[in-house]
Amino acid sequence: MDFLMYLLLGSCSGVLAGLFGIGGGLVIVPVLVFSFTAQGVAHEVLTHLAVGTSLAAILFTSINSVLAHHKQQAVLWPKVTWLGAGILFGSAFGGVTAAYIPGGYLQKIIGFFAVLMSLQMFFGWRPAGQPSVLSKPVMTVSGGVIGWASAIFGIGGGSLMVPFLTWKGVDIKKAVATSAACGLPIAFSGALSFMYMGWQKATLPQYSMGFVYLPALFGIALTSFFFARLGAKLAHQLPPVMLKRLFALLLALVGANFLL
């Protein structure tokens, strides 16, 4: 039954990865928290296991999403290169940071973050003044910050990257596509960091590699890889305003789930 749920979760996260460029982590993490709780996973490692597994799964959800967006010529690869340089270091440090945050606090932080980002996207809040030029140093530093936060939250970075790029004047559809590509270095570096930080934890369930639970990873990856194409196709058919509103609603629902 648990494995069937992981297959369904992979389908949903794949669609979301292609549609919003978020890697699906904002859905994967809360569902895994619920699943691991039902399985009796130790409370002190439960949330970290969900986050680490989510990051590893995003590797698979992102690949097909990126390929589909690339066919639409929507991925801004020069920006991905410079953002990714910072992301690799930031997400590795984020995994180390998360390992020292108690599980209960980590859930509240994720919930608050999701609600805050949903409000920003829904109402279109932007920092005061005109945004600075998206130079190479700005992209590298921003990628580092986004990678660090994304690894802590177990997400592909889209809920931070998409608002950041749209604030910088990037079209929403190209922002989603570019964000999906940036999810690959976030997931790779973050997952390795979580695996390393959880390697010696005695309370982890069987078939875990550090803070990555292999049965969940396999189930999610099996279906998400294929469903990401459907999400990417939908992303290029929906009006930009509707895409932003749907994205904001998703974030709000996930955040409320963690906070209540």
CSV table of C-alpha atoms in Angstrom, one decimal:
chain,number,residue,atom,x,y,z
A,1,MET,CA,0.0,0.0,0.0
A,2,ASP,CA,2.8,2.4,0.8
A,3,PHE,CA,4.5,1.7,-2.5
A,4,LEU,CA,1.3,2.4,-4.4
A,5,MET,CA,1.1,5.7,-2.6
A,6,TYR,CA,4.7,6.5,-3.7
A,7,LEU,CA,3.7,5.7,-7.3
A,8,LEU,CA,0.8,8.1,-7.1
A,9,LEU,CA,2.9,10.7,-5.4
A,10,GLY,CA,5.4,10.4,-8.2
A,11,SER,CA,2.7,11.0,-10.8
A,12,CYS,CA,1.5,14.2,-9.0
A,13,SER,CA,5.0,15.5,-8.4
A,14,GLY,CA,5.9,14.9,-12.0
A,15,VAL,CA,3.0,17.0,-13.3
A,16,LEU,CA,3.8,19.7,-10.8
A,17,ALA,CA,7.5,19.7,-11.8
A,18,GLY,CA,6.6,20.3,-15.4
A,19,LEU,CA,3.8,22.7,-14.7
A,20,PHE,CA,5.5,25.0,-12.1
A,21,GLY,CA,9.2,24.2,-12.4
A,22,ILE,CA,9.2,23.4,-8.6
A,23,GLY,CA,10.5,19.8,-8.7
A,24,GLY,CA,7.4,18.6,-6.8
A,25,GLY,CA,9.1,18.9,-3.4
A,26,LEU,CA,6.4,21.0,-1.8
A,27,VAL,CA,4.0,18.0,-2.4
A,28,ILE,CA,6.5,15.2,-1.8
A,29,VAL,CA,7.7,16.4,1.6
A,30,PRO,CA,4.3,16.7,3.4
A,31,VAL,CA,3.0,13.3,1.9
A,32,LEU,CA,6.3,11.6,3.0
A,33,VAL,CA,6.0,13.1,6.5
A,34,PHE,CA,2.5,11.6,6.7
A,35,SER,CA,3.6,8.3,5.3
A,36,PHE,CA,6.7,8.0,7.6
A,37,THR,CA,4.6,8.9,10.6
A,38,ALA,CA,2.1,6.0,9.7
A,39,GLN,CA,5.1,3.7,9.3
A,40,GLY,CA,6.4,4.5,12.8
A,41,VAL,CA,9.6,6.1,11.7
A,42,ALA,CA,11.4,7.8,14.7
A,43,HIS,CA,10.2,11.3,15.2
A,44,GLU,CA,13.7,12.8,15.4
A,45,VAL,CA,14.6,11.6,11.9
A,46,LEU,CA,11.2,11.7,10.2
A,47,THR,CA,11.2,15.2,8.7
A,48,HIS,CA,14.8,15.0,7.7
A,49,LEU,CA,14.2,11.7,5.9
A,50,ALA,CA,11.3,13.2,4.0
A,51,VAL,CA,13.3,16.2,2.9
A,52,GLY,CA,16.3,14.1,1.9
A,53,THR,CA,14.2,11.7,-0.1
A,54,SER,CA,12.4,14.5,-1.7
A,55,LEU,CA,15.6,16.0,-3.0
A,56,ALA,CA,16.8,12.7,-4.4
A,57,ALA,CA,13.4,12.2,-6.1
A,58,ILE,CA,13.6,15.7,-7.7
A,59,LEU,CA,16.6,14.5,-9.7
A,60,PHE,CA,14.2,12.3,-11.6
A,61,THR,CA,11.2,14.6,-11.8
A,62,SER,CA,13.4,17.4,-13.1
A,63,ILE,CA,15.2,15.6,-15.9
A,64,ASN,CA,12.1,14.9,-18.0
A,65,SER,CA,10.6,18.3,-17.1
A,66,VAL,CA,13.8,20.1,-18.4
A,67,LEU,CA,13.8,18.0,-21.6
A,68,ALA,CA,10.2,19.0,-22.3
A,69,HIS,CA,10.8,22.7,-21.6
A,70,HIS,CA,14.0,22.6,-23.7
A,71,LYS,CA,12.0,21.4,-26.7
A,72,GLN,CA,9.8,24.5,-26.3
A,73,GLN,CA,13.1,26.6,-26.3
A,74,ALA,CA,12.1,28.1,-23.0
A,75,VAL,CA,15.1,27.3,-20.8
A,76,LEU,CA,17.5,30.2,-20.5
A,77,TRP,CA,20.7,28.1,-20.3
A,78,PRO,CA,23.2,31.0,-19.8
A,79,LYS,CA,21.3,31.9,-16.7
A,80,VAL,CA,21.2,28.3,-15.6
A,81,THR,CA,25.0,28.1,-15.8
A,82,TRP,CA,25.6,31.0,-13.5
A,83,LEU,CA,22.8,30.3,-11.1
A,84,GLY,CA,23.9,26.7,-10.9
A,85,ALA,CA,27.4,27.6,-9.9
A,86,GLY,CA,26.1,29.1,-6.7
A,87,ILE,CA,23.4,26.5,-6.3
A,88,LEU,CA,25.8,23.6,-6.0
A,89,PHE,CA,27.6,25.1,-3.0
A,90,GLY,CA,24.5,26.6,-1.4
A,91,SER,CA,22.4,23.4,-1.5
A,92,ALA,CA,25.3,21.3,0.0
A,93,PHE,CA,25.5,23.8,2.9
A,94,GLY,CA,21.7,23.7,3.2
A,95,GLY,CA,21.7,20.0,3.8
A,96,VAL,CA,24.3,20.4,6.6
A,97,THR,CA,22.2,23.2,8.1
A,98,ALA,CA,19.0,21.2,8.1
A,99,ALA,CA,20.6,18.3,9.9
A,100,TYR,CA,21.0,20.5,13.0
A,101,ILE,CA,17.4,21.8,13.0
A,102,PRO,CA,14.9,19.7,15.1
A,103,GLY,CA,12.3,18.0,13.0
A,104,GLY,CA,9.3,19.8,14.5
A,105,TYR,CA,10.9,23.2,13.9
A,106,LEU,CA,11.9,22.2,10.4
A,107,GLN,CA,8.2,21.5,9.6
A,108,LYS,CA,7.1,24.9,10.8
A,109,ILE,CA,9.8,26.7,8.9
A,110,ILE,CA,8.8,24.9,5.7
A,111,GLY,CA,5.1,25.8,6.3
A,112,PHE,CA,5.8,29.5,7.0
A,113,PHE,CA,8.0,29.7,3.9
A,114,ALA,CA,5.4,28.2,1.6
A,115,VAL,CA,2.6,30.5,2.8
A,116,LEU,CA,4.9,33.6,2.5
A,117,MET,CA,5.8,32.6,-1.1
A,118,SER,CA,2.2,32.0,-2.0
A,119,LEU,CA,1.2,35.5,-0.9
A,120,GLN,CA,4.1,37.0,-2.9
A,121,MET,CA,3.1,35.2,-6.0
A,122,PHE,CA,-0.6,35.8,-5.7
A,123,PHE,CA,-0.4,39.5,-5.0
A,124,GLY,CA,2.7,40.1,-7.1
A,125,TRP,CA,4.6,41.7,-4.2
A,126,ARG,CA,8.1,42.9,-5.3
A,127,PRO,CA,10.9,44.7,-3.4
A,128,ALA,CA,10.7,48.5,-3.5
A,129,GLY,CA,12.5,50.2,-6.4
A,130,GLN,CA,13.7,48.8,-9.7
A,131,PRO,CA,15.4,45.4,-9.7
A,132,SER,CA,19.1,45.5,-10.4
A,133,VAL,CA,20.6,44.0,-13.5
A,134,LEU,CA,20.8,40.3,-13.5
A,135,SER,CA,24.6,40.1,-13.8
A,136,LYS,CA,26.7,37.0,-13.5
A,137,PRO,CA,27.8,37.8,-9.9
A,138,VAL,CA,24.2,38.5,-8.9
A,139,MET,CA,23.0,35.2,-10.4
A,140,THR,CA,25.8,33.2,-8.7
A,141,VAL,CA,25.1,34.7,-5.2
A,142,SER,CA,21.3,34.5,-5.7
A,143,GLY,CA,21.8,30.8,-6.8
A,144,GLY,CA,23.7,30.1,-3.6
A,145,VAL,CA,21.0,31.6,-1.3
A,146,ILE,CA,18.2,29.8,-3.2
A,147,GLY,CA,20.2,26.5,-3.2
A,148,TRP,CA,20.8,26.8,0.6
A,149,ALA,CA,17.1,27.5,1.4
A,150,SER,CA,15.8,24.9,-1.1
A,151,ALA,CA,17.9,22.1,0.4
A,152,ILE,CA,16.6,22.9,3.9
A,153,PHE,CA,13.0,22.8,2.6
A,154,GLY,CA,13.5,19.7,0.3
A,155,ILE,CA,12.3,21.5,-2.8
A,156,GLY,CA,13.7,22.0,-6.3
A,157,GLY,CA,14.0,25.7,-5.8
A,158,GLY,CA,11.1,26.8,-8.0
A,159,SER,CA,9.1,28.5,-5.2
A,160,LEU,CA,12.1,30.8,-4.8
A,161,MET,CA,13.6,30.8,-8.3
A,162,VAL,CA,10.3,31.5,-10.2
A,163,PRO,CA,9.5,34.7,-8.1
A,164,PHE,CA,13.1,35.8,-8.3
A,165,LEU,CA,13.3,35.5,-12.1
A,166,THR,CA,9.9,37.1,-12.7
A,167,TRP,CA,10.9,40.0,-10.4
A,168,LYS,CA,14.0,40.4,-12.7
A,169,GLY,CA,11.7,40.7,-15.7
A,170,VAL,CA,11.9,37.1,-17.0
A,171,ASP,CA,8.6,35.9,-18.6
A,172,ILE,CA,6.8,33.5,-16.3
A,173,LYS,CA,6.9,30.6,-18.8
A,174,LYS,CA,10.7,31.0,-19.3
A,175,ALA,CA,11.1,31.5,-15.5
A,176,VAL,CA,9.3,28.1,-14.9
A,177,ALA,CA,11.5,26.4,-17.5
A,178,THR,CA,14.7,27.9,-16.2
A,179,SER,CA,13.8,27.1,-12.6
A,180,ALA,CA,13.2,23.4,-13.6
A,181,ALA,CA,16.7,23.2,-15.0
A,182,CYS,CA,18.1,24.8,-11.8
A,183,GLY,CA,16.3,22.0,-9.8
A,184,LEU,CA,18.9,19.5,-11.0
A,185,PRO,CA,22.0,20.9,-9.2
A,186,ILE,CA,19.9,21.7,-6.2
A,187,ALA,CA,18.6,18.1,-6.0
A,188,PHE,CA,22.0,16.5,-6.7
A,189,SER,CA,24.1,18.5,-4.2
A,190,GLY,CA,21.3,18.6,-1.5
A,191,ALA,CA,20.6,14.9,-1.7
A,192,LEU,CA,24.3,14.0,-1.4
A,193,SER,CA,24.5,16.3,1.6
A,194,PHE,CA,21.5,14.7,3.3
A,195,MET,CA,22.8,11.2,2.7
A,196,TYR,CA,26.2,12.1,4.3
A,197,MET,CA,24.6,13.9,7.3
A,198,GLY,CA,22.3,11.0,8.1
A,199,TRP,CA,24.6,8.1,7.4
A,200,GLN,CA,25.3,7.2,11.0
A,201,LYS,CA,21.8,7.7,12.4
A,202,ALA,CA,20.8,4.4,14.2
A,203,THR,CA,17.0,5.2,14.2
A,204,LEU,CA,16.6,5.3,10.4
A,205,PRO,CA,14.3,2.6,8.9
A,206,GLN,CA,15.7,-0.3,6.8
A,207,TYR,CA,16.6,0.5,3.2
A,208,SER,CA,17.7,4.0,4.0
A,209,MET,CA,20.9,5.6,2.7
A,210,GLY,CA,21.4,8.4,5.2
A,211,PHE,CA,18.4,10.6,5.0
A,212,VAL,CA,17.2,9.1,1.8
A,213,TYR,CA,14.5,6.3,1.9
A,214,LEU,CA,15.1,4.1,-1.1
A,215,PRO,CA,11.6,2.5,-1.5
A,216,ALA,CA,10.0,5.9,-1.6
A,217,LEU,CA,12.6,7.2,-3.9
A,218,PHE,CA,12.1,4.3,-6.4
A,219,GLY,CA,8.3,4.6,-6.4
A,220,ILE,CA,8.3,8.3,-6.9
A,221,ALA,CA,11.0,8.2,-9.6
A,222,LEU,CA,9.2,5.4,-11.5
A,223,THR,CA,6.2,7.6,-12.3
A,224,SER,CA,7.3,11.2,-12.0
A,225,PHE,CA,9.8,10.8,-14.8
A,226,PHE,CA,7.0,10.2,-17.3
A,227,PHE,CA,4.3,12.6,-15.9
A,228,ALA,CA,6.7,15.6,-15.9
A,229,ARG,CA,6.2,15.8,-19.7
A,230,LEU,CA,2.4,16.3,-19.2
A,231,GLY,CA,3.0,19.1,-16.7
A,232,ALA,CA,5.5,20.9,-19.0
A,233,LYS,CA,3.0,20.7,-21.9
A,234,LEU,CA,0.3,22.3,-19.7
A,235,ALA,CA,2.6,25.0,-18.6
A,236,HIS,CA,3.0,26.3,-22.2
A,237,GLN,CA,-0.8,26.2,-22.8
A,238,LEU,CA,-2.0,28.0,-19.7
A,239,PRO,CA,-2.2,31.9,-19.6
A,240,PRO,CA,0.6,33.4,-17.5
A,241,VAL,CA,-1.7,35.0,-14.9
A,242,MET,CA,-3.6,31.7,-14.3
A,243,LEU,CA,-0.2,29.9,-14.0
A,244,LYS,CA,0.8,32.4,-11.2
A,245,ARG,CA,-2.5,32.0,-9.4
A,246,LEU,CA,-2.4,28.2,-9.5
A,247,PHE,CA,1.2,28.2,-8.2
A,248,ALA,CA,0.2,30.5,-5.3
A,249,LEU,CA,-2.7,28.3,-4.4
A,250,LEU,CA,-0.6,25.2,-4.3
A,251,LEU,CA,2.0,26.9,-2.0
A,252,ALA,CA,-0.8,28.2,0.4
A,253,LEU,CA,-2.3,24.7,0.8
A,254,VAL,CA,1.0,23.1,1.5
A,255,GLY,CA,2.0,25.8,4.0
A,256,ALA,CA,-1.3,25.5,5.8
A,257,ASN,CA,-0.8,21.8,6.1
A,258,PHE,CA,2.5,22.2,7.9
A,259,LEU,CA,1.4,25.0,10.2
A,260,LEU,CA,-2.0,23.7,11.4
